[in-house]
Tab-separated table of N, CA, C and O in Angstrom:
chain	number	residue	atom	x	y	z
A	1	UNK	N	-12.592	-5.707	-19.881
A	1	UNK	CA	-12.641	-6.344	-18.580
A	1	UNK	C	-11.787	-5.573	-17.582
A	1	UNK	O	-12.224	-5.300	-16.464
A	2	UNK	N	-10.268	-5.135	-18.085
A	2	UNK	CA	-9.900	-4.312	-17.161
A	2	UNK	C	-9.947	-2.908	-17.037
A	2	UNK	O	-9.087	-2.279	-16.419
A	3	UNK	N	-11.148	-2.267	-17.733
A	3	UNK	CA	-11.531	-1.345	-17.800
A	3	UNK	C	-12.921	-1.409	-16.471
A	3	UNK	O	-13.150	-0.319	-15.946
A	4	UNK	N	-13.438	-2.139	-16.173
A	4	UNK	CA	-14.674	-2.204	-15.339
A	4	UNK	C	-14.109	-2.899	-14.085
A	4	UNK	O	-14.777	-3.776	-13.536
A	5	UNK	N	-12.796	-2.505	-13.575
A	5	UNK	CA	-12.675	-3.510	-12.172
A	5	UNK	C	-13.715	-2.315	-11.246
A	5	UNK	O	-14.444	-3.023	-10.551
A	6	UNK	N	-13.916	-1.424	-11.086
A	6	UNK	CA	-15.128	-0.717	-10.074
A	6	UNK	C	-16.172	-1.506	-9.926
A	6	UNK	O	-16.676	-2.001	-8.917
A	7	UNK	N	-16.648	-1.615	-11.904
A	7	UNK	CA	-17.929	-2.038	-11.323
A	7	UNK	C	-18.082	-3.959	-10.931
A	7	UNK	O	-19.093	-4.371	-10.362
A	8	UNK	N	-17.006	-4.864	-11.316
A	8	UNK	CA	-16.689	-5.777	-10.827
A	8	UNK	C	-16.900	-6.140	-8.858
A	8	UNK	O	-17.479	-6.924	-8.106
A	9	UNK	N	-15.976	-4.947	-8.820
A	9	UNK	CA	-15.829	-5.487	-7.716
A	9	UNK	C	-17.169	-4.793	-6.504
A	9	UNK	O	-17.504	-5.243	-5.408
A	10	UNK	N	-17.694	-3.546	-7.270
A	10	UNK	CA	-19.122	-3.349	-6.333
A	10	UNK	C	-20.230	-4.473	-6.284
A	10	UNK	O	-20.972	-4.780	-5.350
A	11	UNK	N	-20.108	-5.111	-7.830
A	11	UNK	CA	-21.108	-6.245	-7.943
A	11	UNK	C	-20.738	-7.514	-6.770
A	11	UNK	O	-21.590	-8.184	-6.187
A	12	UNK	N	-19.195	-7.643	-6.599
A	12	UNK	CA	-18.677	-8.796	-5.583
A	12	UNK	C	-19.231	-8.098	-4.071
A	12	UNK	O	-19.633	-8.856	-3.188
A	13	UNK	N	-19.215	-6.790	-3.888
A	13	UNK	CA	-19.351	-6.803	-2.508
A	13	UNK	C	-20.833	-6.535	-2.409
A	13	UNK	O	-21.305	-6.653	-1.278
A	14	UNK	N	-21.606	-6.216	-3.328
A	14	UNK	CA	-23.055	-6.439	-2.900
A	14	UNK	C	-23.356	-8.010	-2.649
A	14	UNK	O	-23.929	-8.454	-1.654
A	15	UNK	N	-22.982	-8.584	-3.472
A	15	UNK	CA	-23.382	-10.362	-3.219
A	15	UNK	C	-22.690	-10.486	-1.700
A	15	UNK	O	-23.327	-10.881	-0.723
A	16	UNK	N	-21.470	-10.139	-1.663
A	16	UNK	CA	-21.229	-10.366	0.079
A	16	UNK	C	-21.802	-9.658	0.882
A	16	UNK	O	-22.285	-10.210	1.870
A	17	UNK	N	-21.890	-8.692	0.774
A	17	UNK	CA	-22.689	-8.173	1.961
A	17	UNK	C	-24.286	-8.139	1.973
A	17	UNK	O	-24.951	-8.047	3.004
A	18	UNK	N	-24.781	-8.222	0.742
A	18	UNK	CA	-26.436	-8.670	0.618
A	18	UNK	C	-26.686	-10.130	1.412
A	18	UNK	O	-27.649	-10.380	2.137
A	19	UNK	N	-25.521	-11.068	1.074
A	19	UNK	CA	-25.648	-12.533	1.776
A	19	UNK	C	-25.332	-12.256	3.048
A	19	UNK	O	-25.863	-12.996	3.876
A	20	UNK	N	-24.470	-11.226	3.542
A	20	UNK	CA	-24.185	-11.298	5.240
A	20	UNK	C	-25.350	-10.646	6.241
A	20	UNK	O	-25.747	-11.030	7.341
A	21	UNK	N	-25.674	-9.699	5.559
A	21	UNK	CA	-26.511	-9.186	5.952
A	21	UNK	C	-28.146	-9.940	6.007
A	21	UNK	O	-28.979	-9.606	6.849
A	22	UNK	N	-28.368	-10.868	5.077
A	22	UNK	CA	-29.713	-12.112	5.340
A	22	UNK	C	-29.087	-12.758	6.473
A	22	UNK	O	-29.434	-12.747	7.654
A	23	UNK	N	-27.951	-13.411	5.824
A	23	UNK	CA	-27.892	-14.649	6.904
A	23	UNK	C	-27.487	-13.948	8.385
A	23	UNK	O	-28.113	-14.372	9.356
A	24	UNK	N	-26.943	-13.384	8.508
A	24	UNK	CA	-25.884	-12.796	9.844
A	24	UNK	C	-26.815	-12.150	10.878
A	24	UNK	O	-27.096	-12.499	12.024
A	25	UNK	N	-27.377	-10.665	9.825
A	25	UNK	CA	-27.726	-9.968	10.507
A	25	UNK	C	-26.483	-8.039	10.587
A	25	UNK	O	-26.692	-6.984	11.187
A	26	UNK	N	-25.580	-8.391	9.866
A	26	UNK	CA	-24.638	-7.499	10.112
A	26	UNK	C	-23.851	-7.803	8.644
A	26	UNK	O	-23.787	-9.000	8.361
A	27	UNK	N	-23.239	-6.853	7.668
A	27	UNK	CA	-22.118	-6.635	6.662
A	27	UNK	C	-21.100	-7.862	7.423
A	27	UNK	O	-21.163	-8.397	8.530
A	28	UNK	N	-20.024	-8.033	6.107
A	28	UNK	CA	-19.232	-9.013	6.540
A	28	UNK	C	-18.225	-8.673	7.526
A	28	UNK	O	-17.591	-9.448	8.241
A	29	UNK	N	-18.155	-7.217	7.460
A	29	UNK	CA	-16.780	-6.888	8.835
A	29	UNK	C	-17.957	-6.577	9.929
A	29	UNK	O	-17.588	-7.201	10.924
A	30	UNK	N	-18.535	-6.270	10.076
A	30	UNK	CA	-20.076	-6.255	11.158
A	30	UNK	C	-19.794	-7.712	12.072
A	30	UNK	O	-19.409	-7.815	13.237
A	31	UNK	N	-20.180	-8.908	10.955
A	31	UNK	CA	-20.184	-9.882	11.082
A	31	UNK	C	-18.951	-10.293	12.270
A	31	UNK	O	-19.089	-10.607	13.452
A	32	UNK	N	-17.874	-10.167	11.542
A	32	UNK	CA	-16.412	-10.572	12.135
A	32	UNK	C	-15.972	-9.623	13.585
A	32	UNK	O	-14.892	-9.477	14.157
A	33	UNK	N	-16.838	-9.282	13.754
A	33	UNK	CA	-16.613	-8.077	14.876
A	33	UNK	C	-17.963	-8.623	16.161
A	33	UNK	O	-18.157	-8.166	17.288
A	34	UNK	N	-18.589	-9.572	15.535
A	34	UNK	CA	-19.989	-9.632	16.372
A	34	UNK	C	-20.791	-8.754	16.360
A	34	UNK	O	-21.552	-8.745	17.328
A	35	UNK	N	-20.955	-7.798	15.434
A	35	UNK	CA	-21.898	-6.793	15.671
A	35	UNK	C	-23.085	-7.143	14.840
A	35	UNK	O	-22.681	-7.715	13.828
A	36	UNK	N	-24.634	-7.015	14.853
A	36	UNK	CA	-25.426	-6.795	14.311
A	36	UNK	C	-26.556	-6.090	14.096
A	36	UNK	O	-27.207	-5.955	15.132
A	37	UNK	N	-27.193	-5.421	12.821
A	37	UNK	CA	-27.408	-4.912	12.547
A	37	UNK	C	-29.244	-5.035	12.949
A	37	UNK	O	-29.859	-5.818	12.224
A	38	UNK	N	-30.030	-4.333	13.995
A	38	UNK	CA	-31.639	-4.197	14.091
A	38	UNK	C	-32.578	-3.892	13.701
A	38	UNK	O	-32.140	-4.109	12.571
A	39	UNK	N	-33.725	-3.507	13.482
A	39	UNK	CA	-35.044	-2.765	13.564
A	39	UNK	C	-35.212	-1.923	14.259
A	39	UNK	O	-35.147	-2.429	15.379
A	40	UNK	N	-35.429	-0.735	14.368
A	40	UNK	CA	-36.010	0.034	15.809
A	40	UNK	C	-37.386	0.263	15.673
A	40	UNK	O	-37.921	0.896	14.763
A	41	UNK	N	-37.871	-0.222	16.516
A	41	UNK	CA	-39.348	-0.272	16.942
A	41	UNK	C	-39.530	1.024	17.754
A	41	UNK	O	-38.847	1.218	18.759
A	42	UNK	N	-40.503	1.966	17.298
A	42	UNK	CA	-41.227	3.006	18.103
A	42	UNK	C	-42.380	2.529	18.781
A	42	UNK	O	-43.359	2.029	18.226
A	43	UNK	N	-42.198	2.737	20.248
A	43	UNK	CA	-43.820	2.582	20.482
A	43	UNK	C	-44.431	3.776	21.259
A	43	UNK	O	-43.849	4.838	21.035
A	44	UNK	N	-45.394	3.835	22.055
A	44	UNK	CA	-45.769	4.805	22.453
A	44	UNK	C	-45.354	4.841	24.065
A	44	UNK	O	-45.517	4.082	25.021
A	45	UNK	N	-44.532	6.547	23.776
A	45	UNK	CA	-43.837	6.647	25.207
A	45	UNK	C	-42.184	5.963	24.747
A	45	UNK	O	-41.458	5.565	25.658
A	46	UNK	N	-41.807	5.900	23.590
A	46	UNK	CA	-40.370	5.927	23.795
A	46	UNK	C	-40.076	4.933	22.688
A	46	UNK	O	-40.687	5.212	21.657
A	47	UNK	N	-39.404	3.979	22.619
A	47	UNK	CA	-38.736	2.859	21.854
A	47	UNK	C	-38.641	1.593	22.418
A	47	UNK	O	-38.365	1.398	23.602
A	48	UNK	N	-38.839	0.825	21.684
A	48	UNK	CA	-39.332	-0.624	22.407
A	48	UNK	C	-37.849	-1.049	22.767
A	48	UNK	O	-36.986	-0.609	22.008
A	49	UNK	N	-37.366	-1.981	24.003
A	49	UNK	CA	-36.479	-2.096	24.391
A	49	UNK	C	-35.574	-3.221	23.668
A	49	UNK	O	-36.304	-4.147	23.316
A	50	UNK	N	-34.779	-3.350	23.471
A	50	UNK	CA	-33.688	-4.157	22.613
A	50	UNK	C	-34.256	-5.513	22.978
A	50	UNK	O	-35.136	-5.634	23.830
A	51	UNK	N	-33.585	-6.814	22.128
A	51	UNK	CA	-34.012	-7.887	22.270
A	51	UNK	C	-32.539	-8.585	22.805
A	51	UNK	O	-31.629	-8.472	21.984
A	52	UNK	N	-32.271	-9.131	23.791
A	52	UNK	CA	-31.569	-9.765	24.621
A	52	UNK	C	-31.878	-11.074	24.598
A	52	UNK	O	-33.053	-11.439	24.551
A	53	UNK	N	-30.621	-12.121	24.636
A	53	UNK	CA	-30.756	-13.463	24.735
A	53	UNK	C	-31.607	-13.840	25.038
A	53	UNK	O	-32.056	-14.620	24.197
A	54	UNK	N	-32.592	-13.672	26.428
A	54	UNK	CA	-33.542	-14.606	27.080
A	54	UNK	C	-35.116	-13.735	26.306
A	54	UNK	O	-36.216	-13.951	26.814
A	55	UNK	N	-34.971	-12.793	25.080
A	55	UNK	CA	-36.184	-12.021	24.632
A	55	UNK	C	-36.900	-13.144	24.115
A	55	UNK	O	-36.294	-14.201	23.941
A	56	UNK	N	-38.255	-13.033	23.817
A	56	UNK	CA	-38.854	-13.867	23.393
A	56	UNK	C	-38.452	-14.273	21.699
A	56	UNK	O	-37.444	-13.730	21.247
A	57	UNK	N	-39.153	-15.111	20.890
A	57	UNK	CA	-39.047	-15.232	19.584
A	57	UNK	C	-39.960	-14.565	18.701
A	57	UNK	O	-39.727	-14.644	17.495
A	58	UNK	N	-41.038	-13.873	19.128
A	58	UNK	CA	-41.820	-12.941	18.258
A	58	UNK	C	-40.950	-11.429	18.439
A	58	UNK	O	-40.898	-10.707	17.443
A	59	UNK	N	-40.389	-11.046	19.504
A	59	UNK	CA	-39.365	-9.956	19.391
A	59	UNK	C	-38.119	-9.976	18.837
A	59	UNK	O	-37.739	-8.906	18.363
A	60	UNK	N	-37.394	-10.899	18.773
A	60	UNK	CA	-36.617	-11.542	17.826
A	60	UNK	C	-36.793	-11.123	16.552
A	60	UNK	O	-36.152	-10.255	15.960
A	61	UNK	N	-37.757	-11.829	16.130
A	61	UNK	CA	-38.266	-11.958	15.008
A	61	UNK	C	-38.527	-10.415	14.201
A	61	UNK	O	-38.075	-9.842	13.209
A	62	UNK	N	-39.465	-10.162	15.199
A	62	UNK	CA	-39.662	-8.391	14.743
A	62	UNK	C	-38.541	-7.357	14.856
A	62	UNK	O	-38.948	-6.196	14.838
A	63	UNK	N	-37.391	-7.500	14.953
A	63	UNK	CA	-36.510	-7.062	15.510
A	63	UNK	C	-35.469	-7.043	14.227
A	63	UNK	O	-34.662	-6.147	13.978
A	64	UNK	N	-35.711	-8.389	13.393
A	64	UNK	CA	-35.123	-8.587	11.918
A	64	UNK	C	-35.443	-7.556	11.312
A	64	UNK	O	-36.399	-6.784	11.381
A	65	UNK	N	-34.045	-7.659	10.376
A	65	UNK	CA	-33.855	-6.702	8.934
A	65	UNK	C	-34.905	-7.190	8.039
A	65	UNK	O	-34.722	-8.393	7.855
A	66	UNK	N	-35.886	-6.777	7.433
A	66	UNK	CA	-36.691	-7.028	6.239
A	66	UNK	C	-35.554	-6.134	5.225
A	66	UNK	O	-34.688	-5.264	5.327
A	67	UNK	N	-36.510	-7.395	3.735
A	67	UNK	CA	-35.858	-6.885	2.440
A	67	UNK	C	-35.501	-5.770	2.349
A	67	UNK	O	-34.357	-5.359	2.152
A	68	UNK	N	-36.677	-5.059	2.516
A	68	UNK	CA	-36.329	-3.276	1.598
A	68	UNK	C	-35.534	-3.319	2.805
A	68	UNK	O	-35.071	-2.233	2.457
A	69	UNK	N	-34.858	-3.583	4.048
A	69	UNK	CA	-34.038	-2.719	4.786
A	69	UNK	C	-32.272	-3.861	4.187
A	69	UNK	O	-31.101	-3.512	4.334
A	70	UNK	N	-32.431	-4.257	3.995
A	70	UNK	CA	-31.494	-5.044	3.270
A	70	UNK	C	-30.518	-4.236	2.460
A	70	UNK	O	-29.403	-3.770	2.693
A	71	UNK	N	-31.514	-4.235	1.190
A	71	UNK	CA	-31.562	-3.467	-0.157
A	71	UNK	C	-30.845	-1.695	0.651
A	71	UNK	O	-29.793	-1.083	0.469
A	72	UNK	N	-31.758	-1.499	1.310
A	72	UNK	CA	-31.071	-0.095	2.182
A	72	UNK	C	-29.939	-0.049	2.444
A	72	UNK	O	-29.143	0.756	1.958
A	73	UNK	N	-29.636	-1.084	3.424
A	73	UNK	CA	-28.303	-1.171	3.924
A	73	UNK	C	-27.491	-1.467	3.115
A	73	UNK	O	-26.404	-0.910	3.266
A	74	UNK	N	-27.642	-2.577	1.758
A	74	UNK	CA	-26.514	-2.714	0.621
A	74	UNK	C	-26.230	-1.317	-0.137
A	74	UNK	O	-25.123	-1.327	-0.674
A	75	UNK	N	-26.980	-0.072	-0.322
A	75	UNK	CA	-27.176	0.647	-0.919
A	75	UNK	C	-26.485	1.674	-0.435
A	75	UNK	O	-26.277	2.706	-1.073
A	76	UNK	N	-25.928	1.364	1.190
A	76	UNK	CA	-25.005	2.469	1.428
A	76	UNK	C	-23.712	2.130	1.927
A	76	UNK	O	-22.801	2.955	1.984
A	77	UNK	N	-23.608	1.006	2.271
A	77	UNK	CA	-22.410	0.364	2.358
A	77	UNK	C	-21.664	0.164	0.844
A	77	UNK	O	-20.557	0.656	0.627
A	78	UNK	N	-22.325	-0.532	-0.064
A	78	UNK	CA	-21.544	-0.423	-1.343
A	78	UNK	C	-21.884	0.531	-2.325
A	78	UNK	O	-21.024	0.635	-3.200
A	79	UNK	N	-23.196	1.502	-2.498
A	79	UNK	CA	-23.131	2.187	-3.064
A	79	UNK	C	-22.588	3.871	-3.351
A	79	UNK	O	-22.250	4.427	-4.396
A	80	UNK	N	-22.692	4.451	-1.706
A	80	UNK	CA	-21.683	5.251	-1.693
A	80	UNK	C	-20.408	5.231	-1.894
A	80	UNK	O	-20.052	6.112	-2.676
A	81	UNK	N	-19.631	4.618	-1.522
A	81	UNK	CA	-18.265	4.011	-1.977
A	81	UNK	C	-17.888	4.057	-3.260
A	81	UNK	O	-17.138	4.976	-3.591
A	82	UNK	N	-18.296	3.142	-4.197
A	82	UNK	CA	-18.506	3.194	-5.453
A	82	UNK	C	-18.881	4.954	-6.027
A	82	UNK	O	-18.373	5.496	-7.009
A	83	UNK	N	-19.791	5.495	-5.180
A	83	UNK	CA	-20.238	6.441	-6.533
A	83	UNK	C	-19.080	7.394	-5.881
A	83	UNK	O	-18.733	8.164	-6.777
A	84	UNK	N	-18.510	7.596	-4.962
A	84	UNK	CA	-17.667	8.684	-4.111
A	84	UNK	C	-15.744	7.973	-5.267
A	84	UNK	O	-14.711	8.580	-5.550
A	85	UNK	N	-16.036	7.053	-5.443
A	85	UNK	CA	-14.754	6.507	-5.962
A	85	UNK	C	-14.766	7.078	-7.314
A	85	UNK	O	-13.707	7.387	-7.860
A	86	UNK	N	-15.954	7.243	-7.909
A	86	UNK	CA	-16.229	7.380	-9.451
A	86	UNK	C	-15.705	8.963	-9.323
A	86	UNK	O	-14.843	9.348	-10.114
A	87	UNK	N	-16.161	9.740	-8.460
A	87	UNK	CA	-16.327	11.434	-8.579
A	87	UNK	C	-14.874	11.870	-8.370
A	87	UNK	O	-14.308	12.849	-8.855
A	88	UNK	N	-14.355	10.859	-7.477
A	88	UNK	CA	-12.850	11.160	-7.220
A	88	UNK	C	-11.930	10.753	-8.512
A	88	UNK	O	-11.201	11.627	-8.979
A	89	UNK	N	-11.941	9.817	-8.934
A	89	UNK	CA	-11.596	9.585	-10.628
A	89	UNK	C	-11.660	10.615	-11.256
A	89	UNK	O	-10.668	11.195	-11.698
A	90	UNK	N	-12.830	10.997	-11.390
A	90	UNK	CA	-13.660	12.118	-12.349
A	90	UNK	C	-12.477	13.086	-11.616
A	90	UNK	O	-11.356	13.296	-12.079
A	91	UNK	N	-12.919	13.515	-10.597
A	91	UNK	CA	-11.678	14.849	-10.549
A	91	UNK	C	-10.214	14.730	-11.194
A	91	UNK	O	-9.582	15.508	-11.909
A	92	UNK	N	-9.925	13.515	-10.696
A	92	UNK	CA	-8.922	13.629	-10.932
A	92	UNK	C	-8.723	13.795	-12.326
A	92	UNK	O	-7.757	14.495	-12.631
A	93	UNK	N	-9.399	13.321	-13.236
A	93	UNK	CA	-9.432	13.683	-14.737
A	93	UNK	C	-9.158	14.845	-15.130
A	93	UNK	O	-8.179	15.285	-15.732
A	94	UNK	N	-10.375	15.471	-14.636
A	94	UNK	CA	-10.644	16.797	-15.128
A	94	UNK	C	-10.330	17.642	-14.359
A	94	UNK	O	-10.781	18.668	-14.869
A	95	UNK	N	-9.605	18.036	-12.999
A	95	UNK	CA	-9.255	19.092	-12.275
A	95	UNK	C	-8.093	19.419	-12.975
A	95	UNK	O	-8.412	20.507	-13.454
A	96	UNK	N	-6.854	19.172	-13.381
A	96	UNK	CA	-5.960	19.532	-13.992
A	96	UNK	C	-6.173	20.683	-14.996
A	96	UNK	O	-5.552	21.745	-15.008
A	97	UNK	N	-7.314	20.234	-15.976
A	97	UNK	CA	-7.298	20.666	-17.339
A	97	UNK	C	-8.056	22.420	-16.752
A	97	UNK	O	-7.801	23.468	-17.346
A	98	UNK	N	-8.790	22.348	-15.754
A	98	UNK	CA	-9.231	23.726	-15.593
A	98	UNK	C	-8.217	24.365	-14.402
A	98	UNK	O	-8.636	25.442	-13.978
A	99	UNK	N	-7.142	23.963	-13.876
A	99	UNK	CA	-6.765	24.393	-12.973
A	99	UNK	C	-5.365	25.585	-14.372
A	99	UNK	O	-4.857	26.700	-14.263
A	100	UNK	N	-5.297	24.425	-15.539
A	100	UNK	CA	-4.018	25.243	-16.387
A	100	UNK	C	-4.586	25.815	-17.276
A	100	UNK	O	-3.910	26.173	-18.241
A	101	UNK	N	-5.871	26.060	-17.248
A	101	UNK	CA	-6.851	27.161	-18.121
A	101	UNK	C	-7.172	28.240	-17.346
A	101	UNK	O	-7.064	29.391	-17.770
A	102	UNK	N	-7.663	27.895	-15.941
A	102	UNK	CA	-7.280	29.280	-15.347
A	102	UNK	C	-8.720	29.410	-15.616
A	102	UNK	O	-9.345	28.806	-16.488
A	103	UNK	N	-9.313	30.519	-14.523
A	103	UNK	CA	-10.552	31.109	-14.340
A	103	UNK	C	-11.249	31.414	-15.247
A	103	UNK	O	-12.467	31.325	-15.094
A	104	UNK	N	-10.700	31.878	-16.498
A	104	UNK	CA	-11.326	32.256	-17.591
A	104	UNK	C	-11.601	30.906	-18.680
A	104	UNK	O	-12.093	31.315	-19.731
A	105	UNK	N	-11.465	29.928	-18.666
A	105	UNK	CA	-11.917	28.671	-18.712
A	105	UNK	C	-13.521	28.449	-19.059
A	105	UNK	O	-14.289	28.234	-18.121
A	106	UNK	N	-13.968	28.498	-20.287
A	106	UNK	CA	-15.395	28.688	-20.606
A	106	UNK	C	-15.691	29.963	-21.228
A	106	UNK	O	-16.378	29.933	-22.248
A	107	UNK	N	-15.386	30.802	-20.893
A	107	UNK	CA	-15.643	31.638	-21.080
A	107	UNK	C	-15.134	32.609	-22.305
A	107	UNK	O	-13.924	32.836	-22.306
A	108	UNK	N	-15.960	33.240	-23.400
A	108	UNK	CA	-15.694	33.397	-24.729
A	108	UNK	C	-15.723	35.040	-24.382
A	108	UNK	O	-16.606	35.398	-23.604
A	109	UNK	N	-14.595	36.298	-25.037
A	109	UNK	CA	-14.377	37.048	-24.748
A	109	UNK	C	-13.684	37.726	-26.119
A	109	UNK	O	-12.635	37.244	-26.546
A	110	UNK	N	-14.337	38.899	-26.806
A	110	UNK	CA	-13.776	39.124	-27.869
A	110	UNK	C	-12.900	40.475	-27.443
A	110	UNK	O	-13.084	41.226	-26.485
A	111	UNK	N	-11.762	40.531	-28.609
A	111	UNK	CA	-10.915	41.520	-28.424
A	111	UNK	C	-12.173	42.994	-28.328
A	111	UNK	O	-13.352	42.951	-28.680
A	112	UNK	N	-11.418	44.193	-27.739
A	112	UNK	CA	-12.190	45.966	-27.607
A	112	UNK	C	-12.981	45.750	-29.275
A	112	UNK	O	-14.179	45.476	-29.340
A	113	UNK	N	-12.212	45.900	-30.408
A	113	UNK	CA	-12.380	46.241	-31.503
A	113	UNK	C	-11.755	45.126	-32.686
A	113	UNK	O	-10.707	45.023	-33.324
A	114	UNK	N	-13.221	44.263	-32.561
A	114	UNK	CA	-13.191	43.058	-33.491
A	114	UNK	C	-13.364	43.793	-35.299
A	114	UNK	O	-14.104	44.693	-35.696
A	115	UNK	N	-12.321	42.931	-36.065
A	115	UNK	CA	-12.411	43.377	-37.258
A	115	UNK	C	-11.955	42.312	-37.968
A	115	UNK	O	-11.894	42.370	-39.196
């Protein structure tokens, strides 16, 4: 158990931010900041214009995060993090052991005149 607090706690912040991001519209510090997260609509001749308080409710509407953009957005908010945390671990493991082996590290090299 205290070998897996990484993956503990990526599993806690996908459930929070998968839930902030349905209900809100924005991650939970998104959220706490008022910011939220859109759709961008292309249309022809430019980008359809933002949806503002008095916008209708079918622009609204279209304007929402769908699933797969959900799943997207959980996927880089908590999944980079996580995998960038893992690689930095990882170095830290293993950079030592080749830094006091020195360049020649791997590499198999027999004496002039093996006997």
């Amino acid at each position: 158990m205290l070998n897996s607090f990484d993956e503990l706690y990526a599993l806690l912040m996908l459930a929070v931010e998968r839930h902030y991001l349905r209900t809100y519209g924005g991650g939970f510090t998104e959220n706490f900041y008022g910011l939220k997260r859109e759709r961008t609509i292309r249309i022809k001749g430019g980008e359809a214009p933002r949806a503002s308080r008095g916008a209708p409710e079918l622009m609204r509407k279209t304007l929402q995060l769908k699933e797969r953009d959900v799943w997207n957005n959980v996927a880089i908010m908590v999944g980079l993090p996580y995998l960038k945390r893992k690689l930095d671990e990882s170095y830290e493991t293993h950079a030592p052991q080749a830094i006091i082996v020195g360049p020649q590290y791997g590499r198999v090299t027999l004496p002039p005149n093996p006997s």
